[in-house]
mmCIF file of C-alpha atoms in Angstrom:
data_model
loop_
_atom_site.group_PDB
_atom_site.id
_atom_site.type_symbol
_atom_site.label_atom_id
_atom_site.label_comp_id
_atom_site.label_asym_id
_atom_site.label_seq_id
_atom_site.Cartn_x
_atom_site.Cartn_y
_atom_site.Cartn_z
ATOM 1 C CA MET E 171 -127.437 -24.929 -5.882
ATOM 2 C CA GLU E 172 -124.384 -24.120 -8.420
ATOM 3 C CA GLN E 173 -123.261 -20.486 -8.218
ATOM 4 C CA TYR E 174 -121.420 -18.790 -11.093
ATOM 5 C CA PHE E 175 -118.792 -16.065 -11.453
ATOM 6 C CA GLN E 176 -120.617 -12.818 -10.921
ATOM 7 C CA TYR E 177 -120.167 -10.180 -13.511
ATOM 8 C CA GLY E 178 -122.324 -7.826 -15.721
ATOM 9 C CA ASP E 179 -122.773 -4.626 -17.906
ATOM 10 C CA ALA E 180 -120.054 -2.291 -16.056
ATOM 11 C CA GLU E 181 -117.019 -5.008 -16.654
ATOM 12 C CA LEU E 182 -118.267 -5.736 -20.198
ATOM 13 C CA SER E 183 -118.654 -2.118 -21.225
ATOM 14 C CA TYR E 184 -115.335 -1.268 -19.858
ATOM 15 C CA LEU E 185 -113.442 -4.333 -21.621
ATOM 16 C CA LYS E 186 -115.100 -3.589 -24.731
ATOM 17 C CA SER E 187 -114.073 0.137 -24.812
ATOM 18 C CA LYS E 188 -110.541 -0.910 -24.249
ATOM 19 C CA ASP E 189 -109.965 -3.750 -26.642
ATOM 20 C CA LYS E 190 -111.722 -4.031 -30.202
ATOM 21 C CA ARG E 191 -110.838 -7.589 -30.685
ATOM 22 C CA LEU E 192 -111.947 -8.641 -27.300
ATOM 23 C CA ALA E 193 -115.554 -6.796 -27.917
ATOM 24 C CA GLU E 194 -116.127 -8.563 -31.042
ATOM 25 C CA ILE E 195 -115.536 -11.815 -28.958
ATOM 26 C CA ILE E 196 -117.827 -10.872 -26.151
ATOM 27 C CA GLU E 197 -120.543 -9.873 -28.812
ATOM 28 C CA LYS E 198 -120.088 -13.567 -30.501
ATOM 29 C CA ILE E 199 -119.914 -15.593 -27.144
ATOM 30 C CA GLY E 200 -122.402 -13.593 -24.878
ATOM 31 C CA MET E 201 -122.451 -14.385 -21.213
ATOM 32 C CA VAL E 202 -120.007 -17.049 -19.930
ATOM 33 C CA LYS E 203 -121.155 -19.280 -17.006
ATOM 34 C CA ARG E 204 -118.262 -20.488 -15.033
ATOM 35 C CA ARG E 205 -119.150 -22.236 -11.779
ATOM 36 C CA VAL E 206 -117.554 -21.091 -8.479
ATOM 37 C CA ILE E 207 -117.025 -22.596 -5.153
ATOM 38 C CA PRO E 208 -117.471 -19.956 -2.849
ATOM 39 C CA ASP E 209 -116.233 -21.671 0.132
ATOM 40 C CA LEU E 210 -112.280 -21.507 0.067
ATOM 41 C CA PHE E 211 -111.284 -24.582 1.914
ATOM 42 C CA ALA E 212 -113.920 -26.573 -0.489
ATOM 43 C CA ALA E 213 -112.510 -25.010 -3.400
ATOM 44 C CA LEU E 214 -108.948 -25.497 -1.973
ATOM 45 C CA VAL E 215 -109.750 -29.526 -1.922
ATOM 46 C CA HIS E 216 -111.214 -29.248 -5.428
ATOM 47 C CA SER E 217 -108.259 -27.508 -6.883
ATOM 48 C CA ILE E 218 -105.787 -30.250 -5.430
ATOM 49 C CA ILE E 219 -108.168 -33.124 -6.544
ATOM 50 C CA GLY E 220 -107.912 -31.694 -10.220
ATOM 51 C CA GLN E 221 -104.088 -31.460 -10.149
ATOM 52 C CA GLN E 222 -102.798 -33.418 -13.264
ATOM 53 C CA ILE E 223 -105.936 -35.313 -14.150
ATOM 54 C CA SER E 224 -108.589 -35.107 -16.720
ATOM 55 C CA THR E 225 -111.736 -32.790 -16.092
ATOM 56 C CA LYS E 226 -113.991 -36.180 -16.183
ATOM 57 C CA ALA E 227 -111.926 -37.882 -13.475
ATOM 58 C CA HIS E 228 -111.658 -34.612 -11.504
ATOM 59 C CA GLU E 229 -115.468 -34.177 -11.317
ATOM 60 C CA SER E 230 -116.071 -37.865 -10.545
ATOM 61 C CA ILE E 231 -113.486 -37.813 -7.594
ATOM 62 C CA TRP E 232 -115.127 -34.446 -6.409
ATOM 63 C CA ARG E 233 -118.640 -35.848 -6.534
ATOM 64 C CA LYS E 234 -117.543 -38.924 -4.455
ATOM 65 C CA THR E 235 -115.767 -36.788 -2.054
ATOM 66 C CA VAL E 236 -118.791 -34.637 -1.448
ATOM 67 C CA GLU E 237 -121.115 -37.912 -1.117
ATOM 68 C CA LYS E 238 -118.946 -39.747 1.328
ATOM 69 C CA PHE E 239 -117.934 -36.611 3.802
ATOM 70 C CA GLY E 240 -120.572 -34.186 3.108
ATOM 71 C CA ASP E 241 -119.798 -30.712 3.652
ATOM 72 C CA VAL E 242 -115.975 -30.476 2.782
ATOM 73 C CA THR E 243 -114.664 -28.753 5.975
ATOM 74 C CA PRO E 244 -111.330 -29.094 7.629
ATOM 75 C CA SER E 245 -112.979 -30.811 10.505
ATOM 76 C CA ASN E 246 -114.760 -33.406 8.304
ATOM 77 C CA ILE E 247 -111.478 -34.049 6.289
ATOM 78 C CA LEU E 248 -109.732 -34.693 9.199
ATOM 79 C CA SER E 249 -112.062 -36.868 10.748
ATOM 80 C CA ALA E 250 -111.661 -39.256 8.032
ATOM 81 C CA THR E 251 -108.500 -41.585 7.854
ATOM 82 C CA PRO E 252 -105.943 -41.223 5.207
ATOM 83 C CA GLU E 253 -107.270 -44.681 3.768
ATOM 84 C CA GLU E 254 -110.921 -43.328 3.792
ATOM 85 C CA LEU E 255 -109.814 -40.307 1.593
ATOM 86 C CA GLN E 256 -107.753 -42.483 -0.612
ATOM 87 C CA SER E 257 -110.921 -44.498 -1.283
ATOM 88 C CA VAL E 258 -112.849 -41.966 -3.318
ATOM 89 C CA GLY E 259 -109.696 -41.898 -5.752
ATOM 90 C CA LEU E 260 -107.153 -39.673 -4.249
ATOM 91 C CA SER E 261 -103.532 -40.287 -4.337
ATOM 92 C CA PHE E 262 -101.493 -40.566 -1.183
ATOM 93 C CA ARG E 263 -99.968 -37.321 -2.182
ATOM 94 C CA LYS E 264 -103.042 -35.225 -2.448
ATOM 95 C CA VAL E 265 -104.229 -36.805 0.713
ATOM 96 C CA GLU E 266 -101.185 -35.436 2.374
ATOM 97 C CA TYR E 267 -101.623 -32.105 1.042
ATOM 98 C CA ILE E 268 -105.420 -31.748 1.791
ATOM 99 C CA ARG E 269 -104.950 -33.082 5.257
ATOM 100 C CA SER E 270 -102.025 -30.399 6.120
ATOM 101 C CA ALA E 271 -104.026 -27.654 4.818
ATOM 102 C CA ALA E 272 -107.148 -28.817 7.106
ATOM 103 C CA GLU E 273 -104.751 -29.173 10.190
ATOM 104 C CA LYS E 274 -103.269 -25.597 9.584
ATOM 105 C CA ILE E 275 -106.348 -24.052 9.203
ATOM 106 C CA LEU E 276 -107.986 -25.966 12.290
ATOM 107 C CA SER E 277 -105.018 -24.919 14.375
ATOM 108 C CA GLY E 278 -105.244 -21.355 13.739
ATOM 109 C CA GLU E 279 -101.718 -21.430 11.744
ATOM 110 C CA PHE E 280 -103.205 -20.454 8.617
ATOM 111 C CA ASP E 281 -106.191 -17.963 8.749
ATOM 112 C CA ILE E 282 -108.322 -18.469 5.829
ATOM 113 C CA ASN E 283 -110.744 -15.704 6.934
ATOM 114 C CA ALA E 284 -107.850 -13.050 6.686
ATOM 115 C CA PHE E 285 -107.778 -12.774 2.909
ATOM 116 C CA HIS E 286 -110.484 -10.585 2.723
ATOM 117 C CA ASP E 287 -108.062 -7.586 3.835
ATOM 118 C CA MET E 288 -105.324 -8.833 1.746
ATOM 119 C CA THR E 289 -104.217 -7.667 -1.972
ATOM 120 C CA ASP E 290 -104.071 -10.006 -4.584
ATOM 121 C CA GLU E 291 -100.307 -10.469 -4.302
ATOM 122 C CA GLU E 292 -100.592 -11.074 -0.633
ATOM 123 C CA VAL E 293 -103.224 -13.647 -1.057
ATOM 124 C CA CYS E 294 -101.191 -15.588 -3.977
ATOM 125 C CA ASN E 295 -98.154 -15.719 -1.592
ATOM 126 C CA ARG E 296 -100.090 -17.192 1.375
ATOM 127 C CA LEU E 297 -102.126 -19.627 -0.448
ATOM 128 C CA SER E 298 -98.809 -20.759 -2.673
ATOM 129 C CA SER E 299 -97.194 -21.449 0.876
ATOM 130 C CA LEU E 300 -99.461 -24.424 1.559
ATOM 131 C CA LYS E 301 -98.230 -27.858 0.533
ATOM 132 C CA GLY E 302 -99.536 -28.910 -3.048
ATOM 133 C CA LEU E 303 -100.325 -25.266 -4.129
ATOM 134 C CA GLY E 304 -98.468 -23.160 -6.641
ATOM 135 C CA THR E 305 -99.011 -19.666 -7.954
ATOM 136 C CA TRP E 306 -101.281 -21.160 -10.765
ATOM 137 C CA SER E 307 -103.384 -22.946 -8.147
ATOM 138 C CA ALA E 308 -103.582 -19.761 -5.794
ATOM 139 C CA GLU E 309 -104.753 -17.595 -8.836
ATOM 140 C CA MET E 310 -107.548 -20.079 -9.813
ATOM 141 C CA LEU E 311 -108.806 -20.097 -6.108
ATOM 142 C CA MET E 312 -108.683 -16.152 -6.062
ATOM 143 C CA LEU E 313 -110.987 -16.142 -9.322
ATOM 144 C CA PHE E 314 -113.213 -19.425 -8.850
ATOM 145 C CA SER E 315 -113.663 -19.004 -4.870
ATOM 146 C CA MET E 316 -113.114 -15.732 -3.850
ATOM 147 C CA GLN E 317 -114.160 -13.956 -7.304
ATOM 148 C CA ARG E 318 -111.313 -11.620 -7.211
ATOM 149 C CA PRO E 319 -112.057 -9.273 -10.125
ATOM 150 C CA ASP E 320 -108.435 -8.853 -11.641
ATOM 151 C CA ILE E 321 -106.865 -12.270 -12.073
ATOM 152 C CA LEU E 322 -105.131 -13.086 -15.457
ATOM 153 C CA SER E 323 -102.640 -15.943 -15.320
ATOM 154 C CA PHE E 324 -99.396 -16.151 -17.154
ATOM 155 C CA GLY E 325 -98.922 -19.722 -15.847
ATOM 156 C CA ASP E 326 -102.157 -20.823 -17.584
ATOM 157 C CA LEU E 327 -101.394 -22.333 -20.937
ATOM 158 C CA ALA E 328 -105.215 -21.782 -22.143
ATOM 159 C CA ILE E 329 -104.917 -18.236 -21.250
ATOM 160 C CA LEU E 330 -101.789 -17.959 -23.381
ATOM 161 C CA ARG E 331 -103.459 -20.092 -26.195
ATOM 162 C CA GLY E 332 -106.427 -17.889 -26.158
ATOM 163 C CA LEU E 333 -104.278 -14.618 -26.462
ATOM 164 C CA ARG E 334 -102.413 -16.126 -29.423
ATOM 165 C CA MET E 335 -105.694 -16.813 -31.198
ATOM 166 C CA ILE E 336 -107.266 -13.478 -30.472
ATOM 167 C CA TYR E 337 -104.520 -11.390 -31.381
ATOM 168 C CA HIS E 338 -102.597 -13.486 -33.798
ATOM 169 C CA HIS E 339 -99.493 -13.983 -31.775
ATOM 170 C CA ARG E 340 -96.879 -16.541 -32.423
ATOM 171 C CA ARG E 341 -95.842 -16.670 -28.676
ATOM 172 C CA ILE E 342 -96.922 -14.792 -25.394
ATOM 173 C CA ASP E 343 -93.913 -13.691 -23.564
ATOM 174 C CA ARG E 344 -94.162 -11.874 -19.907
ATOM 175 C CA LYS E 345 -93.685 -8.362 -21.482
ATOM 176 C CA LEU E 346 -96.355 -8.947 -24.000
ATOM 177 C CA PHE E 347 -98.614 -10.594 -21.458
ATOM 178 C CA GLU E 348 -98.080 -7.788 -19.138
ATOM 179 C CA LYS E 349 -99.310 -5.239 -21.790
ATOM 180 C CA TYR E 350 -102.802 -7.250 -22.008
ATOM 181 C CA ARG E 351 -102.886 -7.672 -18.393
ATOM 182 C CA ARG E 352 -102.694 -3.709 -17.857
ATOM 183 C CA ARG E 353 -105.313 -3.122 -20.751
ATOM 184 C CA PHE E 354 -107.844 -5.558 -19.151
ATOM 185 C CA SER E 355 -107.220 -4.398 -15.590
ATOM 186 C CA PRO E 356 -109.394 -3.987 -13.152
ATOM 187 C CA TYR E 357 -111.410 -6.599 -14.815
ATOM 188 C CA CYS E 358 -108.839 -9.381 -15.887
ATOM 189 C CA SER E 359 -111.129 -12.242 -14.154
ATOM 190 C CA VAL E 360 -113.883 -11.346 -16.794
ATOM 191 C CA ALA E 361 -111.415 -11.035 -19.667
ATOM 192 C CA SER E 362 -109.953 -14.332 -18.793
ATOM 193 C CA LEU E 363 -113.515 -15.960 -18.891
ATOM 194 C CA TYR E 364 -113.685 -14.893 -22.623
ATOM 195 C CA ILE E 365 -109.891 -15.734 -23.269
ATOM 196 C CA TRP E 366 -110.833 -19.412 -21.876
ATOM 197 C CA ALA E 367 -113.514 -19.804 -24.199
ATOM 198 C CA VAL E 368 -111.732 -18.964 -27.231
ATOM 199 C CA ALA E 369 -109.167 -21.183 -26.142
ATOM 200 C CA GLY E 370 -111.949 -23.893 -25.900
ATOM 201 C CA GLY E 371 -113.191 -23.429 -29.362
ATOM 202 C CA ALA E 372 -116.150 -21.244 -28.661
ATOM 203 C CA VAL E 373 -115.742 -19.074 -31.705
ATOM 204 C CA ASP E 374 -115.590 -20.971 -34.964
ATOM 205 C CA GLY E 375 -112.791 -20.262 -37.383
ATOM 206 C CA MET E 376 -110.259 -18.997 -34.819
ATOM 207 C CA LYS E 377 -106.881 -20.623 -34.869
ATOM 208 C CA ASP E 378 -103.746 -20.939 -32.617
ATOM 209 C CA TYR E 379 -100.888 -18.957 -34.474
ATOM 210 C CA ALA E 380 -98.010 -20.610 -32.289
ATOM 211 C CA PRO E 381 -95.549 -22.275 -34.644
ATOM 212 C CA LYS E 382 -95.843 -25.849 -35.703
ATOM 213 C CA THR E 383 -93.495 -28.021 -33.843
ATOM 214 C CA ARG E 384 -91.483 -30.139 -36.410
ATOM 215 C CA LYS E 385 -91.720 -34.049 -35.943
ATOM 216 C CA ASN E 386 -88.649 -36.045 -36.623
ATOM 217 C CA GLY E 387 -88.726 -38.520 -39.367
#
């Protein structure tokens, strides 16, 4: 059964009280359902699979992975050969990343259960120490697996696009981004859901205010 990011009236009331424009967006869109994968290793594999490919290809390879290997656990991944993992559509490099993470978890070198007592910054640093995972991937895992409540990603292009669309900015630099992050905290994750929805076209008539790039010729 699919699970979705959990939030409710407390988070929405807080965000509405802090930001009039976001309040209008929330009223127009209603509740946002975004799927989560509570098992962190399975979510990690899902994240690596999705790097630099389309959403359709991502979901297709993920479905084949689950069908072929069952529960996506470190032991199930390592019991398969690299060739078997590649057979579902994974590149050699992604197989290397996934197997490396599985080996570190099974050996005890990487304690995936220790995250619950760590700060967001500590979790992000730890996750991004794994091969194939950068800061953005770590932030997405914190939001869409661990359901950490206060994640807003400066490295996410759709978040920057959504902020430009809502607040009519031409560009979002780090200083401006931090202003919004402070405003939405401690419920940045819920704000992120709505900013992504706007970036994806959920509200008619909203446009991106980024300057148009000139084409030569």
